[in-house]
């Protein structure tokens, strides 16, 4: 509780921040490979992004990710759809 001259303000505790759920469909050292997968997904009507990541001694990688998804079930559903087209993917969770 914070008190002003005549005002009492009650502060709510911060709500826990929900984790973000993505699917990672690939990680490549060659950016063209990542762009090709992104284009393949686009032809399937699926929007993906390519993220450039520096992994230090392992080098630069280009991740192909889909999402965020509102739930693990939604991510699993998309993962199953990708699998039927021969695209393996993994669920990735991150905190904002």
mmCIF file with all atom_site columns, N, CA, C and O in Angstrom, residues 51-72:
data_model
loop_
_atom_site.group_PDB
_atom_site.id
_atom_site.type_symbol
_atom_site.label_atom_id
_atom_site.label_alt_id
_atom_site.label_comp_id
_atom_site.label_asym_id
_atom_site.label_entity_id
_atom_site.label_seq_id
_atom_site.pdbx_PDB_ins_code
_atom_site.Cartn_x
_atom_site.Cartn_y
_atom_site.Cartn_z
_atom_site.occupancy
_atom_site.B_iso_or_equiv
_atom_site.pdbx_formal_charge
_atom_site.auth_seq_id
_atom_site.auth_comp_id
_atom_site.auth_asym_id
_atom_site.auth_atom_id
_atom_site.pdbx_PDB_model_num
ATOM 1  N N  . UNK A 1 51 ? 14.656 -16.184 -38.179 1.00 0.00 ? 51 UNK A N  1
ATOM 2  C CA . UNK A 1 51 ? 15.401 -15.415 -37.179 1.00 0.00 ? 51 UNK A CA 1
ATOM 3  C C  . UNK A 1 51 ? 16.887 -15.736 -37.302 1.00 0.00 ? 51 UNK A C  1
ATOM 4  O O  . UNK A 1 51 ? 17.270 -16.906 -37.300 1.00 0.00 ? 51 UNK A O  1
ATOM 5  N N  . UNK A 1 52 ? 17.693 -14.712 -37.382 1.00 0.00 ? 52 UNK A N  1
ATOM 6  C CA . UNK A 1 52 ? 19.154 -14.876 -37.406 1.00 0.00 ? 52 UNK A CA 1
ATOM 7  C C  . UNK A 1 52 ? 19.641 -14.921 -35.966 1.00 0.00 ? 52 UNK A C  1
ATOM 8  O O  . UNK A 1 52 ? 19.326 -14.034 -35.183 1.00 0.00 ? 52 UNK A O  1
ATOM 9  N N  . UNK A 1 53 ? 20.412 -15.958 -35.622 1.00 0.00 ? 53 UNK A N  1
ATOM 10 C CA . UNK A 1 53 ? 20.895 -16.100 -34.252 1.00 0.00 ? 53 UNK A CA 1
ATOM 11 C C  . UNK A 1 53 ? 22.384 -16.417 -34.269 1.00 0.00 ? 53 UNK A C  1
ATOM 12 O O  . UNK A 1 53 ? 22.828 -17.281 -35.018 1.00 0.00 ? 53 UNK A O  1
ATOM 13 N N  . UNK A 1 54 ? 23.114 -15.718 -33.441 1.00 0.00 ? 54 UNK A N  1
ATOM 14 C CA . UNK A 1 54 ? 24.546 -15.976 -33.293 1.00 0.00 ? 54 UNK A CA 1
ATOM 15 C C  . UNK A 1 54 ? 24.740 -16.922 -32.113 1.00 0.00 ? 54 UNK A C  1
ATOM 16 O O  . UNK A 1 54 ? 24.481 -16.565 -30.966 1.00 0.00 ? 54 UNK A O  1
ATOM 17 N N  . UNK A 1 55 ? 25.198 -18.143 -32.394 1.00 0.00 ? 55 UNK A N  1
ATOM 18 C CA . UNK A 1 55 ? 25.399 -19.140 -31.343 1.00 0.00 ? 55 UNK A CA 1
ATOM 19 C C  . UNK A 1 55 ? 26.859 -19.256 -30.935 1.00 0.00 ? 55 UNK A C  1
ATOM 20 O O  . UNK A 1 55 ? 27.323 -20.320 -30.543 1.00 0.00 ? 55 UNK A O  1
ATOM 21 N N  . UNK A 1 56 ? 27.566 -18.148 -31.037 1.00 0.00 ? 56 UNK A N  1
ATOM 22 C CA . UNK A 1 56 ? 28.957 -18.098 -30.581 1.00 0.00 ? 56 UNK A CA 1
ATOM 23 C C  . UNK A 1 56 ? 29.854 -19.010 -31.389 1.00 0.00 ? 56 UNK A C  1
ATOM 24 O O  . UNK A 1 56 ? 29.962 -18.872 -32.602 1.00 0.00 ? 56 UNK A O  1
ATOM 25 N N  . UNK A 1 57 ? 30.470 -19.977 -30.719 1.00 0.00 ? 57 UNK A N  1
ATOM 26 C CA . UNK A 1 57 ? 31.427 -20.853 -31.395 1.00 0.00 ? 57 UNK A CA 1
ATOM 27 C C  . UNK A 1 57 ? 30.776 -21.759 -32.438 1.00 0.00 ? 57 UNK A C  1
ATOM 28 O O  . UNK A 1 57 ? 31.441 -22.253 -33.331 1.00 0.00 ? 57 UNK A O  1
ATOM 29 N N  . UNK A 1 58 ? 29.468 -21.961 -32.352 1.00 0.00 ? 58 UNK A N  1
ATOM 30 C CA . UNK A 1 58 ? 28.768 -22.782 -33.349 1.00 0.00 ? 58 UNK A CA 1
ATOM 31 C C  . UNK A 1 58 ? 28.486 -22.003 -34.625 1.00 0.00 ? 58 UNK A C  1
ATOM 32 O O  . UNK A 1 58 ? 28.196 -22.585 -35.654 1.00 0.00 ? 58 UNK A O  1
ATOM 33 N N  . UNK A 1 59 ? 28.525 -20.680 -34.537 1.00 0.00 ? 59 UNK A N  1
ATOM 34 C CA . UNK A 1 59 ? 28.320 -19.855 -35.715 1.00 0.00 ? 59 UNK A CA 1
ATOM 35 C C  . UNK A 1 59 ? 26.940 -19.227 -35.775 1.00 0.00 ? 59 UNK A C  1
ATOM 36 O O  . UNK A 1 59 ? 26.180 -19.239 -34.813 1.00 0.00 ? 59 UNK A O  1
ATOM 37 N N  . UNK A 1 60 ? 26.620 -18.694 -36.950 1.00 0.00 ? 60 UNK A N  1
ATOM 38 C CA . UNK A 1 60 ? 25.336 -18.039 -37.198 1.00 0.00 ? 60 UNK A CA 1
ATOM 39 C C  . UNK A 1 60 ? 24.357 -19.088 -37.724 1.00 0.00 ? 60 UNK A C  1
ATOM 40 O O  . UNK A 1 60 ? 24.692 -19.862 -38.622 1.00 0.00 ? 60 UNK A O  1
ATOM 41 N N  . UNK A 1 61 ? 23.156 -19.095 -37.166 1.00 0.00 ? 61 UNK A N  1
ATOM 42 C CA . UNK A 1 61 ? 22.094 -19.980 -37.638 1.00 0.00 ? 61 UNK A CA 1
ATOM 43 C C  . UNK A 1 61 ? 20.867 -19.147 -37.978 1.00 0.00 ? 61 UNK A C  1
ATOM 44 O O  . UNK A 1 61 ? 20.661 -18.055 -37.441 1.00 0.00 ? 61 UNK A O  1
ATOM 45 N N  . UNK A 1 62 ? 20.046 -19.704 -38.854 1.00 0.00 ? 62 UNK A N  1
ATOM 46 C CA . UNK A 1 62 ? 18.801 -19.073 -39.273 1.00 0.00 ? 62 UNK A CA 1
ATOM 47 C C  . UNK A 1 62 ? 17.667 -20.019 -38.908 1.00 0.00 ? 62 UNK A C  1
ATOM 48 O O  . UNK A 1 62 ? 17.561 -21.113 -39.459 1.00 0.00 ? 62 UNK A O  1
ATOM 49 N N  . UNK A 1 63 ? 16.863 -19.604 -37.932 1.00 0.00 ? 63 UNK A N  1
ATOM 50 C CA . UNK A 1 63 ? 15.766 -20.424 -37.428 1.00 0.00 ? 63 UNK A CA 1
ATOM 51 C C  . UNK A 1 63 ? 14.492 -20.108 -38.193 1.00 0.00 ? 63 UNK A C  1
ATOM 52 O O  . UNK A 1 63 ? 14.164 -18.945 -38.405 1.00 0.00 ? 63 UNK A O  1
ATOM 53 N N  . UNK A 1 64 ? 13.760 -21.151 -38.536 1.00 0.00 ? 64 UNK A N  1
ATOM 54 C CA . UNK A 1 64 ? 12.452 -20.985 -39.172 1.00 0.00 ? 64 UNK A CA 1
ATOM 55 C C  . UNK A 1 64 ? 11.413 -21.313 -38.113 1.00 0.00 ? 64 UNK A C  1
ATOM 56 O O  . UNK A 1 64 ? 11.339 -22.441 -37.632 1.00 0.00 ? 64 UNK A O  1
ATOM 57 N N  . UNK A 1 65 ? 10.646 -20.292 -37.724 1.00 0.00 ? 65 UNK A N  1
ATOM 58 C CA . UNK A 1 65 ? 9.681  -20.458 -36.634 1.00 0.00 ? 65 UNK A CA 1
ATOM 59 C C  . UNK A 1 65 ? 8.282  -20.045 -37.044 1.00 0.00 ? 65 UNK A C  1
ATOM 60 O O  . UNK A 1 65 ? 8.095  -19.141 -37.849 1.00 0.00 ? 65 UNK A O  1
ATOM 61 N N  . UNK A 1 66 ? 7.317  -20.728 -36.438 1.00 0.00 ? 66 UNK A N  1
ATOM 62 C CA . UNK A 1 66 ? 5.906  -20.430 -36.609 1.00 0.00 ? 66 UNK A CA 1
ATOM 63 C C  . UNK A 1 66 ? 5.355  -20.060 -35.249 1.00 0.00 ? 66 UNK A C  1
ATOM 64 O O  . UNK A 1 66 ? 5.739  -20.641 -34.242 1.00 0.00 ? 66 UNK A O  1
ATOM 65 N N  . UNK A 1 67 ? 4.416  -19.142 -35.215 1.00 0.00 ? 67 UNK A N  1
ATOM 66 C CA . UNK A 1 67 ? 3.760  -18.824 -33.950 1.00 0.00 ? 67 UNK A CA 1
ATOM 67 C C  . UNK A 1 67 ? 3.993  -17.392 -33.569 1.00 0.00 ? 67 UNK A C  1
ATOM 68 O O  . UNK A 1 67 ? 4.623  -16.646 -34.300 1.00 0.00 ? 67 UNK A O  1
ATOM 69 N N  . UNK A 1 68 ? 3.379  -17.038 -32.555 1.00 0.00 ? 68 UNK A N  1
ATOM 70 C CA . UNK A 1 68 ? 3.142  -17.733 -31.299 1.00 0.00 ? 68 UNK A CA 1
ATOM 71 C C  . UNK A 1 68 ? 1.778  -18.418 -31.321 1.00 0.00 ? 68 UNK A C  1
ATOM 72 O O  . UNK A 1 68 ? 0.875  -18.003 -32.031 1.00 0.00 ? 68 UNK A O  1
ATOM 73 N N  . UNK A 1 69 ? 1.687  -19.456 -30.486 1.00 0.00 ? 69 UNK A N  1
ATOM 74 C CA . UNK A 1 69 ? 0.459  -20.209 -30.341 1.00 0.00 ? 69 UNK A CA 1
ATOM 75 C C  . UNK A 1 69 ? -0.118 -19.937 -28.963 1.00 0.00 ? 69 UNK A C  1
ATOM 76 O O  . UNK A 1 69 ? 0.615  -19.759 -27.996 1.00 0.00 ? 69 UNK A O  1
ATOM 77 N N  . UNK A 1 70 ? -1.441 -19.949 -28.881 1.00 0.00 ? 70 UNK A N  1
ATOM 78 C CA . UNK A 1 70 ? -2.124 -19.664 -27.626 1.00 0.00 ? 70 UNK A CA 1
ATOM 79 C C  . UNK A 1 70 ? -2.083 -20.801 -26.632 1.00 0.00 ? 70 UNK A C  1
ATOM 80 O O  . UNK A 1 70 ? -2.304 -20.603 -25.442 1.00 0.00 ? 70 UNK A O  1
ATOM 81 N N  . UNK A 1 71 ? -1.791 -22.006 -27.118 1.00 0.00 ? 71 UNK A N  1
ATOM 82 C CA . UNK A 1 71 ? -1.759 -23.160 -26.225 1.00 0.00 ? 71 UNK A CA 1
ATOM 83 C C  . UNK A 1 71 ? -0.873 -24.241 -26.824 1.00 0.00 ? 71 UNK A C  1
ATOM 84 O O  . UNK A 1 71 ? -0.576 -24.239 -28.022 1.00 0.00 ? 71 UNK A O  1
ATOM 85 N N  . UNK A 1 72 ? -0.480 -25.172 -25.981 1.00 0.00 ? 72 UNK A N  1
ATOM 86 C CA . UNK A 1 72 ? 0.299  -26.307 -26.449 1.00 0.00 ? 72 UNK A CA 1
ATOM 87 C C  . UNK A 1 72 ? -0.529 -27.135 -27.425 1.00 0.00 ? 72 UNK A C  1
ATOM 88 O O  . UNK A 1 72 ? 0.000  -27.656 -28.412 1.00 0.00 ? 72 UNK A O  1
#
